């Protein structure tokens, strides 16, 4: 059981019974979030026979739980990337998000998905935050974004100023996914839900083994947020983190999309009236490493306190959390699982994967069809930028090593109850009281109270209890 997001409650799931993945396809796309749904649609529009496999249901992953801002101003992300990789890579990163933003807003306009145009702000609450926000202003200006500094952003509390970028967008991610899937199916995409991919093997054709049968294809796209296959070692080169979101009825609403430059991060947006509710205030943030904070419910409580301090009349209507991955070099992965492979991957969007996922889909579909998107080169796994992040990958692995040791020592010390062991690579699971799940601190797999997989890279249920 996980807490459903506001969007998931608004768009109940409609099962499609009696479908099988068996057969031969041009491309099998794994994962029905923004990356997979968009890739499947693009390939089907180009005339391919496409199978879209989903372990749970459409939007069950991060997309259906996102705050869904489509913004090129992304907190302090550009200045972080500039420090690490320099201005050329920042330019390619922005090209990815520009492509995704333009593609999505055009698709939404053409298919009746509601989009609200809003300015985006990176705001500062402290002196440190102001320094970070001003660094972002400078990098964003150098990269050609029409950003400006505002001393007093229109917030109902004091701040130390903000970077502002006009004419960005926000939407309901489940409404968007519904339209992408409907268009995909109109173009011949076969969607099979409840089919978890367990293995991908062979080539010409590649065999995709799922809990519902085996599919064969010339190309496979793993759009599972973090690649589920251990080949390529992506799980060891990215940090999973969870963040929280709450929706409130409130007489006061932000007139834009805000993200703080300070930590812990706070995100604000509104959502217009609809689905029997008036307009709502959405507050998010307070992220932490998956499986590395207990009790998790305290993060929701901190965000509740923050909201009541700044929006005293706010009345809660929904609370949930979601997961995303930050790679060791800070850039998403978009390209082959291994050099030359026909298995492609995309993920590691560091909480900016709505525009990032749509942009990635454009690059992945072009690659499957034999084309080439120049800005995607810098974002390929195994690129120069990726290899430049190797020391950070070692650091992530060192942290994982510490967690592993802690995890194995802790149950022995406490004795008595034993611990659940992750079916991926044996991490000791921790209880997530906010979402009622067992979470792995190593690579972010999550399991329901019965041990069934909620999120990968694990593909099998938890079966073992560590003896004490
Ligand atoms: C709190 C929060 C707020 C965010 N807000 C924003 C925002 O405002 N703007 C923005 O751009 N981004 C935002 N993001 C990031 C964004 O939501 C994600 O990066 C994006 O949704 C990732 O999309 P995806 O399609 O790659 O993955 P997902 O949406 O996670 O989809 C992957 C799918 O693959 C399926 N799957 C996994 N394993 C298997 C398997 N073995 N077999 C079959 N299927 C499988 C899953 O069930 C899932 O449905 C936010 C993230 C968080 C955590
Ligand atoms: S996710 Fe890798 S060991 Fe748990």
Short mmCIF file of C-alpha atoms and ligand atoms in Angstrom, two decimals:
data_model
loop_
_atom_site.label_atom_id
_atom_site.label_comp_id
_atom_site.label_asym_id
_atom_site.label_seq_id
_atom_site.Cartn_x
_atom_site.Cartn_y
_atom_site.Cartn_z
CA UNK A 1 0.00 0.00 0.00
CA UNK A 2 1.32 3.44 -0.86
CA UNK A 3 -0.49 6.73 -0.37
CA UNK A 4 -2.12 7.65 -3.71
CA UNK A 5 -1.25 11.06 -5.11
CA UNK A 6 -3.87 13.75 -5.70
CA UNK A 7 -3.61 12.95 -9.44
CA UNK A 8 -3.99 9.19 -8.97
CA UNK A 9 -7.18 9.74 -6.91
CA UNK A 10 -8.53 12.06 -9.61
CA UNK A 11 -7.88 9.56 -12.41
CA UNK A 12 -8.85 6.06 -11.18
CA UNK A 13 -7.26 3.14 -12.96
CA UNK A 14 -9.22 1.33 -15.71
CA UNK A 15 -7.85 -2.21 -16.08
CA UNK A 16 -7.37 -3.72 -19.55
CA UNK A 17 -7.85 -7.46 -18.91
CA UNK A 18 -6.93 -10.33 -21.21
CA UNK A 19 -3.83 -8.88 -22.88
CA UNK A 20 -0.63 -10.84 -23.39
CA UNK A 21 2.92 -9.67 -24.12
CA UNK A 22 3.69 -12.84 -26.09
CA UNK A 23 4.75 -12.39 -29.71
CA UNK A 24 7.30 -10.50 -31.79
CA UNK A 25 7.43 -6.72 -31.80
CA UNK A 26 9.65 -4.07 -33.38
CA UNK A 27 10.24 -2.46 -29.98
CA UNK A 28 9.29 -3.39 -26.42
CA UNK A 29 9.11 -0.36 -24.11
CA UNK A 30 9.22 -1.18 -20.38
CA UNK A 31 7.53 1.26 -17.98
CA UNK A 32 4.37 3.34 -18.51
CA UNK A 33 5.52 6.66 -17.04
CA UNK A 34 6.26 9.80 -19.03
CA UNK A 35 9.42 8.36 -20.65
CA UNK A 36 7.86 5.05 -21.71
CA UNK A 37 4.44 6.38 -22.76
CA UNK A 38 6.03 9.12 -24.92
CA UNK A 39 8.61 6.77 -26.49
CA UNK A 40 5.92 4.19 -27.30
CA UNK A 41 3.72 6.84 -28.95
CA UNK A 42 6.59 8.28 -31.03
CA UNK A 43 7.64 4.83 -32.28
CA UNK A 44 4.06 3.79 -33.09
CA UNK A 45 3.50 7.05 -35.00
CA UNK A 46 6.58 6.12 -37.06
CA UNK A 47 4.89 2.83 -38.00
CA UNK A 48 6.52 0.44 -35.52
CA UNK A 49 4.73 -2.45 -33.76
CA UNK A 50 5.21 -1.44 -30.13
CA UNK A 51 4.51 -3.33 -26.90
CA UNK A 52 4.38 -1.16 -23.76
CA UNK A 53 4.88 -3.25 -20.60
CA UNK A 54 3.99 -1.97 -17.14
CA UNK A 55 4.64 -3.89 -13.90
CA UNK A 56 1.75 -2.25 -12.04
CA UNK A 57 -0.49 0.28 -13.80
CA UNK A 58 -0.03 3.41 -15.91
CA UNK A 59 1.37 6.22 -13.75
CA UNK A 60 2.17 3.98 -10.75
CA UNK A 61 5.77 5.26 -10.71
CA UNK A 62 7.15 8.76 -10.20
CA UNK A 63 5.22 10.38 -13.05
CA UNK A 64 1.82 9.88 -11.39
CA UNK A 65 3.21 11.23 -8.11
CA UNK A 66 5.18 14.20 -9.47
CA UNK A 67 4.44 17.89 -8.92
CA UNK A 68 4.62 18.15 -12.74
CA UNK A 69 6.18 21.55 -13.32
CA UNK A 70 7.44 21.97 -16.89
CA UNK A 71 10.19 24.50 -16.21
CA UNK A 72 13.63 25.38 -17.55
CA UNK A 73 14.39 27.18 -14.27
CA UNK A 74 14.89 24.21 -11.93
CA UNK A 75 15.89 25.46 -8.49
CA UNK A 76 19.70 25.67 -8.51
CA UNK A 77 20.26 22.81 -10.94
CA UNK A 78 21.96 24.77 -13.75
CA UNK A 79 24.62 26.28 -11.46
CA UNK A 80 25.32 22.83 -9.97
CA UNK A 81 25.83 21.38 -13.46
CA UNK A 82 27.91 24.39 -14.58
CA UNK A 83 30.33 23.92 -11.67
CA UNK A 84 30.74 20.27 -12.59
CA UNK A 85 30.64 20.21 -16.39
CA UNK A 86 30.88 23.78 -17.74
CA UNK A 87 28.60 25.84 -20.00
CA UNK A 88 28.51 23.57 -23.08
CA UNK A 89 26.99 20.67 -21.13
CA UNK A 90 24.54 23.07 -19.42
CA UNK A 91 23.47 24.05 -22.95
CA UNK A 92 22.86 20.40 -23.92
CA UNK A 93 20.98 19.80 -20.67
CA UNK A 94 18.75 22.79 -21.42
CA UNK A 95 18.22 21.52 -24.99
CA UNK A 96 16.87 18.25 -23.53
CA UNK A 97 14.38 20.10 -21.32
CA UNK A 98 13.47 22.67 -24.01
CA UNK A 99 12.68 19.81 -26.38
CA UNK A 100 10.61 18.02 -23.70
CA UNK A 101 8.76 21.19 -22.67
CA UNK A 102 7.97 22.18 -26.28
CA UNK A 103 6.88 18.65 -27.20
CA UNK A 104 4.62 18.28 -24.15
CA UNK A 105 2.94 21.67 -24.35
CA UNK A 106 2.25 21.15 -28.07
CA UNK A 107 0.89 17.63 -27.41
CA UNK A 108 -1.25 18.96 -24.53
CA UNK A 109 -2.69 21.76 -26.70
CA UNK A 110 -3.50 19.33 -29.52
CA UNK A 111 -5.12 16.72 -27.26
CA UNK A 112 -7.08 18.79 -24.75
CA UNK A 113 -4.76 18.33 -21.74
CA UNK A 114 -5.09 21.37 -19.45
CA UNK A 115 -1.83 23.31 -19.06
CA UNK A 116 -1.45 26.38 -16.86
CA UNK A 117 1.19 28.92 -17.87
CA UNK A 118 3.01 30.23 -14.80
CA UNK A 119 6.27 32.03 -14.03
CA UNK A 120 8.88 29.86 -12.29
CA UNK A 121 10.83 31.17 -9.29
CA UNK A 122 13.92 30.02 -7.39
CA UNK A 123 13.50 31.84 -4.07
CA UNK A 124 15.85 32.38 -1.14
CA UNK A 125 14.97 32.35 2.57
CA UNK A 126 18.51 32.74 3.98
CA UNK A 127 21.81 34.40 3.07
CA UNK A 128 23.19 31.09 1.79
CA UNK A 129 20.06 30.57 -0.24
CA UNK A 130 20.42 34.05 -1.74
CA UNK A 131 24.03 33.33 -2.78
CA UNK A 132 22.89 30.11 -4.47
CA UNK A 133 19.94 31.82 -6.17
CA UNK A 134 22.20 34.62 -7.49
CA UNK A 135 24.67 32.02 -8.84
CA UNK A 136 21.73 30.38 -10.62
CA UNK A 137 20.69 33.74 -12.08
CA UNK A 138 24.15 34.25 -13.53
CA UNK A 139 24.46 30.74 -15.04
CA UNK A 140 20.91 30.87 -16.45
CA UNK A 141 21.58 34.26 -18.06
CA UNK A 142 24.85 32.98 -19.55
CA UNK A 143 22.90 30.02 -20.95
CA UNK A 144 20.47 32.42 -22.68
CA UNK A 145 17.40 32.10 -20.44
CA UNK A 146 15.39 35.32 -20.00
CA UNK A 147 15.68 35.24 -16.21
CA UNK A 148 15.53 38.29 -13.92
CA UNK A 149 16.09 39.01 -10.23
CA UNK A 150 13.09 40.09 -8.15
CA UNK A 151 13.71 41.53 -4.68
CA UNK A 152 10.21 40.74 -3.46
CA UNK A 153 8.60 37.72 -5.08
CA UNK A 154 4.81 37.69 -4.49
CA UNK A 155 4.83 35.25 -1.56
CA UNK A 156 2.83 35.74 1.66
CA UNK A 157 6.06 35.60 3.72
CA UNK A 158 9.44 37.34 3.84
CA UNK A 159 12.17 36.18 1.48
CA UNK A 160 15.59 37.40 0.33
CA UNK A 161 14.58 37.63 -3.32
CA UNK A 162 14.20 35.22 -6.21
CA UNK A 163 15.19 34.38 -9.77
CA UNK A 164 12.16 34.56 -12.07
CA UNK A 165 11.57 32.98 -15.49
CA UNK A 166 8.29 33.92 -17.19
CA UNK A 167 6.00 31.65 -19.24
CA UNK A 168 6.76 28.18 -17.88
CA UNK A 169 4.01 25.57 -17.37
CA UNK A 170 2.38 23.05 -15.03
CA UNK A 171 -0.20 20.30 -15.48
CA UNK A 172 -1.85 17.19 -14.01
CA UNK A 173 0.57 14.34 -14.86
CA UNK A 174 -2.11 11.60 -14.80
CA UNK A 175 -4.27 13.59 -17.24
CA UNK A 176 -1.20 13.89 -19.48
CA UNK A 177 -0.38 10.15 -19.23
CA UNK A 178 -4.01 9.26 -20.00
CA UNK A 179 -3.82 11.28 -23.22
CA UNK A 180 -0.41 9.85 -24.21
CA UNK A 181 -1.65 6.28 -23.69
CA UNK A 182 -4.92 6.94 -25.58
CA UNK A 183 -2.97 8.39 -28.52
CA UNK A 184 -0.49 5.52 -28.38
CA UNK A 185 -3.29 2.94 -28.47
CA UNK A 186 -4.93 4.80 -31.39
CA UNK A 187 -1.61 4.37 -33.24
CA UNK A 188 -1.43 0.65 -32.44
CA UNK A 189 0.58 0.49 -29.18
CA UNK A 190 -0.32 -2.64 -27.18
CA UNK A 191 -0.27 -1.81 -23.46
CA UNK A 192 0.01 -4.73 -21.02
CA UNK A 193 -0.25 -3.78 -17.34
CA UNK A 194 0.55 -6.10 -14.43
CA UNK A 195 3.51 -7.56 -16.40
CA UNK A 196 6.78 -7.13 -14.50
CA UNK A 197 9.91 -7.67 -16.58
CA UNK A 198 12.22 -10.12 -14.80
CA UNK A 199 14.91 -10.77 -17.43
CA UNK A 200 16.05 -9.40 -20.77
CA UNK A 201 18.38 -11.71 -22.71
CA UNK A 202 19.80 -12.53 -26.14
CA UNK A 203 19.88 -10.41 -29.26
CA UNK A 204 18.27 -10.53 -32.72
CA UNK A 205 15.60 -10.87 -31.33
CA UNK A 206 15.96 -9.78 -27.69
CA UNK A 207 13.78 -11.84 -25.32
CA UNK A 208 11.90 -9.95 -22.63
CA UNK A 209 10.69 -12.31 -19.89
CA UNK A 210 7.80 -10.99 -17.81
CA UNK A 211 5.51 -12.33 -15.10
CA UNK A 212 2.84 -12.57 -17.84
CA UNK A 213 4.85 -14.22 -20.65
CA UNK A 214 7.79 -13.60 -22.98
CA UNK A 215 8.00 -10.98 -25.74
CA UNK A 216 10.61 -10.75 -28.52
CA UNK A 217 11.83 -7.57 -30.18
CA UNK A 218 14.67 -5.98 -32.16
CA UNK A 219 14.91 -3.11 -29.65
CA UNK A 220 14.06 -2.76 -25.97
CA UNK A 221 13.69 0.56 -24.15
CA UNK A 222 13.95 0.36 -20.34
CA UNK A 223 11.96 3.38 -19.18
CA UNK A 224 11.79 2.15 -15.58
CA UNK A 225 13.20 5.33 -13.99
CA UNK A 226 16.39 3.48 -12.99
CA UNK A 227 17.31 0.59 -15.31
CA UNK A 228 16.20 -2.73 -13.81
CA UNK A 229 19.06 -4.72 -15.35
CA UNK A 230 22.28 -5.05 -13.35
CA UNK A 231 24.31 -5.03 -16.59
CA UNK A 232 25.77 -1.56 -16.91
CA UNK A 233 25.74 -1.12 -13.12
CA UNK A 234 23.41 1.90 -13.20
CA UNK A 235 22.04 1.07 -9.75
CA UNK A 236 25.53 1.67 -8.30
CA UNK A 237 25.92 5.04 -10.03
CA UNK A 238 22.79 6.79 -8.77
CA UNK A 239 21.27 7.77 -5.44
CA UNK A 240 17.55 7.13 -4.89
CA UNK A 241 15.71 9.73 -2.87
CA UNK A 242 12.14 10.20 -1.70
CA UNK A 243 10.34 13.52 -1.43
CA UNK A 244 6.93 14.44 -0.06
CA UNK A 245 3.93 16.31 -1.39
CA UNK A 246 0.74 17.67 0.18
CA UNK A 247 -2.36 19.33 -1.28
CA UNK A 248 -4.38 21.93 0.68
CA UNK A 249 -7.56 23.94 0.28
CA UNK A 250 -6.33 27.48 0.88
CA UNK A 251 -7.75 30.99 0.41
CA UNK A 252 -4.22 32.09 -0.55
CA UNK A 253 -2.51 30.51 -3.55
CA UNK A 254 0.92 31.11 -5.12
CA UNK A 255 0.73 32.94 -8.46
CA UNK A 256 3.64 30.94 -9.85
CA UNK A 257 5.74 27.79 -9.38
CA UNK A 258 8.34 28.19 -6.62
CA UNK A 259 11.34 26.16 -5.50
CA UNK A 260 13.57 27.21 -2.62
CA UNK A 261 17.34 27.58 -3.05
CA UNK A 262 17.74 26.60 0.63
CA UNK A 263 17.73 23.14 2.15
CA UNK A 264 15.56 21.36 3.01
CA UNK A 265 13.91 22.21 -0.29
CA UNK A 266 10.34 23.47 -0.41
CA UNK A 267 8.32 23.50 -3.63
CA UNK A 268 5.04 25.38 -4.20
CA UNK A 269 2.46 25.50 -6.98
CA UNK A 270 -1.30 25.74 -7.33
CA UNK A 271 -3.70 23.49 -9.18
CA UNK A 272 -6.86 24.98 -10.69
CA UNK A 273 -10.41 24.09 -9.65
CA UNK A 274 -11.73 20.80 -10.99
CA UNK A 275 -12.75 17.23 -10.04
CA UNK A 276 -15.27 18.63 -7.49
CA UNK A 277 -12.62 20.74 -5.67
CA UNK A 278 -11.72 24.40 -5.76
CA UNK A 279 -8.17 25.50 -6.59
CA UNK A 280 -5.56 23.86 -4.34
CA UNK A 281 -2.15 24.71 -2.92
CA UNK A 282 0.55 22.05 -3.46
CA UNK A 283 3.57 21.96 -1.17
CA UNK A 284 6.44 19.52 -1.69
CA UNK A 285 10.02 18.77 -0.78
CA UNK A 286 11.96 17.66 2.34
CA UNK A 287 13.65 14.83 0.41
CA UNK A 288 16.02 12.23 1.88
CA UNK A 289 17.86 9.11 0.75
CA UNK A 290 15.45 6.17 0.30
CA UNK A 291 15.47 3.83 3.31
CA UNK A 292 17.80 6.14 5.22
CA UNK A 293 15.42 8.11 7.41
CA UNK A 294 12.99 6.86 10.06
CA UNK A 295 10.28 7.55 10.87
CA UNK A 296 9.49 8.88 7.40
CA UNK A 297 6.20 10.41 8.58
CA UNK A 298 8.18 13.15 10.32
CA UNK A 299 9.04 14.64 6.91
CA UNK A 300 5.35 14.99 6.09
CA UNK A 301 4.79 16.53 9.55
CA UNK A 302 7.60 19.05 8.97
CA UNK A 303 6.03 20.09 5.66
CA UNK A 304 2.63 20.37 7.40
CA UNK A 305 4.17 22.66 10.04
CA UNK A 306 5.90 24.76 7.36
CA UNK A 307 2.60 25.13 5.50
CA UNK A 308 0.60 26.12 8.60
CA UNK A 309 3.23 28.70 9.50
CA UNK A 310 3.15 30.31 6.03
CA UNK A 311 -0.47 29.55 4.97
CA UNK A 312 -2.36 29.43 8.33
CA UNK A 313 -5.81 28.80 6.79
CA UNK A 314 -4.63 25.82 4.68
CA UNK A 315 -6.69 22.63 5.06
CA UNK A 316 -5.07 19.34 3.98
CA UNK A 317 -6.77 17.16 1.35
CA UNK A 318 -3.97 14.77 0.26
CA UNK A 319 -0.44 13.67 1.21
CA UNK A 320 1.91 11.33 -0.63
CA UNK A 321 5.55 10.78 -1.54
CA UNK A 322 7.56 9.85 -4.60
CA UNK A 323 11.00 8.68 -5.64
CA UNK A 324 13.59 9.82 -8.15
CA UNK A 325 17.29 9.18 -8.78
CA UNK A 326 20.26 11.54 -8.93
CA UNK A 327 23.19 10.13 -10.92
CA UNK A 328 26.80 10.35 -9.75
CA UNK A 329 27.63 12.95 -12.43
CA UNK A 330 24.38 14.89 -12.03
CA UNK A 331 23.14 14.33 -15.62
CA UNK A 332 20.40 11.94 -16.76
CA UNK A 333 21.30 8.75 -18.66
CA UNK A 334 19.77 8.54 -22.15
CA UNK A 335 21.13 5.89 -24.51
CA UNK A 336 22.39 2.30 -24.76
CA UNK A 337 22.62 0.04 -21.70
CA UNK A 338 26.12 -0.91 -22.85
CA UNK A 339 28.04 0.62 -25.80
CA UNK A 340 26.49 -0.64 -29.06
CA UNK A 341 23.56 -2.38 -27.33
CA UNK A 342 20.01 -2.43 -28.77
CA UNK A 343 18.71 -2.18 -25.20
CA UNK A 344 18.27 1.52 -24.42
CA UNK A 345 17.78 3.17 -21.03
CA UNK A 346 16.69 6.55 -19.69
CA UNK A 347 16.45 7.86 -16.15
CA UNK A 348 18.26 9.67 -13.36
CA UNK A 349 16.41 12.94 -13.92
CA UNK A 350 17.01 14.30 -10.39
CA UNK A 351 13.35 15.33 -9.94
CA UNK A 352 13.11 17.01 -13.36
CA UNK A 353 11.95 14.03 -15.40
CA UNK A 354 8.65 15.27 -16.81
CA UNK A 355 10.33 17.53 -19.38
CA UNK A 356 13.47 15.35 -19.11
CA UNK A 357 11.49 12.15 -19.81
CA UNK A 358 9.67 13.62 -22.82
CA UNK A 359 12.98 14.98 -24.19
CA UNK A 360 14.62 11.58 -23.58
CA UNK A 361 11.78 9.89 -25.48
CA UNK A 362 12.50 12.09 -28.53
CA UNK A 363 16.20 11.06 -28.41
CA UNK A 364 15.47 7.35 -27.77
CA UNK A 365 12.86 7.10 -30.53
CA UNK A 366 15.26 8.80 -32.97
CA UNK A 367 17.97 6.29 -32.05
CA UNK A 368 15.68 3.27 -32.51
CA UNK A 369 14.63 4.64 -35.91
CA UNK A 370 18.24 5.16 -37.01
CA UNK A 371 18.39 8.93 -36.46
CA UNK A 372 20.56 11.09 -34.24
CA UNK A 373 19.80 14.00 -31.89
CA UNK A 374 23.04 16.02 -31.42
CA UNK A 375 22.31 17.36 -27.90
CA UNK A 376 21.75 13.82 -26.62
CA UNK A 377 25.43 12.85 -27.09
CA UNK A 378 26.54 14.51 -23.84
CA UNK A 379 23.78 12.65 -21.96
CA UNK A 380 24.61 9.16 -23.17
CA UNK A 381 25.72 6.56 -20.66
CA UNK A 382 29.45 5.98 -21.19
CA UNK A 383 29.98 9.57 -22.46
CA UNK A 384 33.00 11.66 -21.41
CA UNK A 385 30.79 13.51 -18.86
CA UNK A 386 29.66 10.20 -17.41
CA UNK A 387 33.14 8.85 -17.04
CA UNK A 388 34.25 12.16 -15.45
CA UNK A 389 31.86 11.35 -12.58
CA UNK A 390 33.61 8.10 -11.67
CA UNK A 391 35.00 9.35 -8.31
CA UNK A 392 31.44 10.27 -7.27
CA UNK A 393 30.27 6.81 -8.29
CA UNK A 394 32.94 5.40 -5.99
CA UNK A 395 31.60 7.67 -3.25
CA UNK A 396 28.02 6.45 -3.79
CA UNK A 397 29.31 2.89 -3.61
CA UNK A 398 31.23 3.68 -0.44
CA UNK A 399 28.02 5.05 1.13
CA UNK A 400 26.18 1.94 -0.01
CA UNK A 401 28.93 -0.15 1.59
CA UNK A 402 28.47 1.68 4.89
CA UNK A 403 24.68 1.12 4.75
CA UNK A 404 25.25 -2.52 3.98
CA UNK A 405 27.50 -3.03 6.97
CA UNK A 406 25.18 -1.00 9.23
CA UNK A 407 22.22 -2.97 7.97
CA UNK A 408 23.80 -6.34 8.69
CA UNK A 409 25.15 -5.31 12.09
CA UNK A 410 22.01 -3.60 13.38
CA UNK A 411 19.67 -6.60 13.43
CA UNK A 412 22.27 -8.76 15.11
CA UNK A 413 22.75 -6.14 17.84
CA UNK A 414 19.05 -5.64 18.44
CA UNK A 415 18.26 -9.30 18.14
CA UNK A 416 14.75 -10.67 18.48
CA UNK A 417 12.83 -9.71 15.40
CA UNK A 418 15.12 -10.28 12.38
CA UNK A 419 15.05 -8.13 9.27
CA UNK A 420 13.77 -8.39 5.72
CA UNK A 421 16.38 -8.79 3.01
CA UNK A 422 16.05 -7.04 -0.38
CA UNK A 423 15.67 -9.43 -3.33
CA UNK A 424 17.98 -7.25 -5.47
CA UNK A 425 21.39 -7.57 -3.84
CA UNK A 426 20.60 -8.29 -0.20
CA UNK A 427 20.22 -4.85 1.40
CA UNK A 428 18.49 -4.77 4.78
CA UNK A 429 15.07 -3.14 4.34
CA UNK A 430 13.82 -0.34 6.58
CA UNK A 431 10.17 0.36 7.42
CA UNK A 432 8.65 3.43 5.78
CA UNK A 433 5.77 4.33 8.11
CA UNK A 434 4.46 7.16 5.89
CA UNK A 435 3.94 4.86 2.87
CA UNK A 436 3.62 1.52 4.74
CA UNK A 437 6.40 -0.07 2.70
CA UNK A 438 9.78 -1.76 3.14
CA UNK A 439 12.49 0.39 1.51
CA UNK A 440 16.04 -0.55 0.57
CA UNK A 441 18.77 1.98 1.51
CA UNK A 442 21.18 0.54 -1.07
CA UNK A 443 19.61 1.17 -4.48
CA UNK A 444 16.04 2.24 -3.70
CA UNK A 445 13.91 -0.88 -4.27
CA UNK A 446 10.63 -0.81 -2.33
CA UNK A 447 8.23 -3.58 -1.30
CA UNK A 448 4.68 -3.65 0.06
CA UNK A 449 3.95 -5.21 3.50
CA UNK A 450 3.50 -8.61 1.80
CA UNK A 451 6.93 -8.33 0.18
CA UNK A 452 5.69 -7.61 -3.39
CA UNK A 453 7.84 -5.21 -5.43
CA UNK A 454 6.61 -1.61 -5.57
CA UNK A 455 9.69 -0.09 -7.23
CA UNK A 456 12.89 -1.55 -8.72
CA UNK A 457 15.66 -2.24 -9.47
CA UNK A 458 14.39 -5.39 -7.66
CA UNK A 459 12.20 -7.55 -9.90
CA UNK A 460 11.28 -10.35 -7.44
CA UNK A 461 9.35 -10.27 -4.15
CA UNK A 462 11.06 -10.43 -0.75
CA UNK A 463 10.99 -14.01 0.45
CA UNK A 464 13.66 -14.26 3.13
CA UNK A 465 13.87 -13.00 6.67
CA UNK A 466 17.39 -12.54 8.02
CA UNK A 467 17.83 -14.99 10.91
CA UNK A 468 18.81 -13.53 14.28
C1 LIG B 1 8.33 14.54 -5.28
C2 LIG B 1 8.73 14.65 -6.72
C3 LIG B 1 8.33 15.76 -7.45
C4 LIG B 1 8.71 15.89 -8.79
N1 LIG B 1 8.33 17.00 -9.48
C5 LIG B 1 8.74 17.15 -10.76
C6 LIG B 1 8.40 18.33 -11.47
O1 LIG B 1 7.75 19.22 -10.95
N2 LIG B 1 8.82 18.44 -12.76
C7 LIG B 1 9.56 17.46 -13.36
O2 LIG B 1 9.97 17.61 -14.52
N3 LIG B 1 9.89 16.32 -12.70
C8 LIG B 1 9.48 16.15 -11.42
N4 LIG B 1 9.83 15.03 -10.74
C9 LIG B 1 10.56 13.96 -11.42
C10 LIG B 1 9.66 13.14 -12.32
O3 LIG B 1 8.43 12.87 -11.68
C11 LIG B 1 10.37 11.83 -12.70
O4 LIG B 1 11.70 12.08 -13.04
C12 LIG B 1 9.67 11.21 -13.90
O5 LIG B 1 8.29 11.06 -13.61
C13 LIG B 1 10.29 9.87 -14.27
O6 LIG B 1 9.49 9.34 -15.28
P1 LIG B 1 9.77 7.90 -15.86
O7 LIG B 1 8.73 7.64 -16.89
O8 LIG B 1 11.18 7.82 -16.31
O9 LIG B 1 9.63 6.92 -14.61
P2 LIG B 1 8.31 6.47 -13.83
O10 LIG B 1 7.23 7.48 -13.92
O11 LIG B 1 8.75 6.05 -12.48
O12 LIG B 1 7.83 5.22 -14.65
C14 LIG B 1 8.53 4.00 -14.63
C15 LIG B 1 7.51 2.88 -14.74
O13 LIG B 1 8.22 1.66 -14.92
C16 LIG B 1 7.51 0.65 -14.23
N5 LIG B 1 8.45 -0.46 -13.97
C17 LIG B 1 9.48 -0.46 -13.09
N6 LIG B 1 10.10 -1.67 -13.11
C18 LIG B 1 9.45 -2.41 -14.03
C19 LIG B 1 9.61 -3.75 -14.50
N7 LIG B 1 10.56 -4.56 -14.01
N8 LIG B 1 8.74 -4.20 -15.46
C20 LIG B 1 7.76 -3.40 -15.96
N9 LIG B 1 7.57 -2.12 -15.53
C21 LIG B 1 8.39 -1.64 -14.58
C22 LIG B 1 7.02 1.35 -12.97
O14 LIG B 1 5.94 0.66 -12.37
C23 LIG B 1 6.66 2.72 -13.48
O15 LIG B 1 5.30 2.83 -13.82
C24 LIG B 1 9.48 14.87 -9.40
C25 LIG B 1 9.88 13.75 -8.68
C26 LIG B 1 9.53 13.64 -7.34
C27 LIG B 1 10.01 12.46 -6.58
S1 LIG B 2 17.92 -2.22 -4.19
FE1 LIG B 2 19.85 -3.13 -4.49
S2 LIG B 2 20.09 -4.30 -2.70
FE2 LIG B 2 18.13 -3.43 -2.44
#
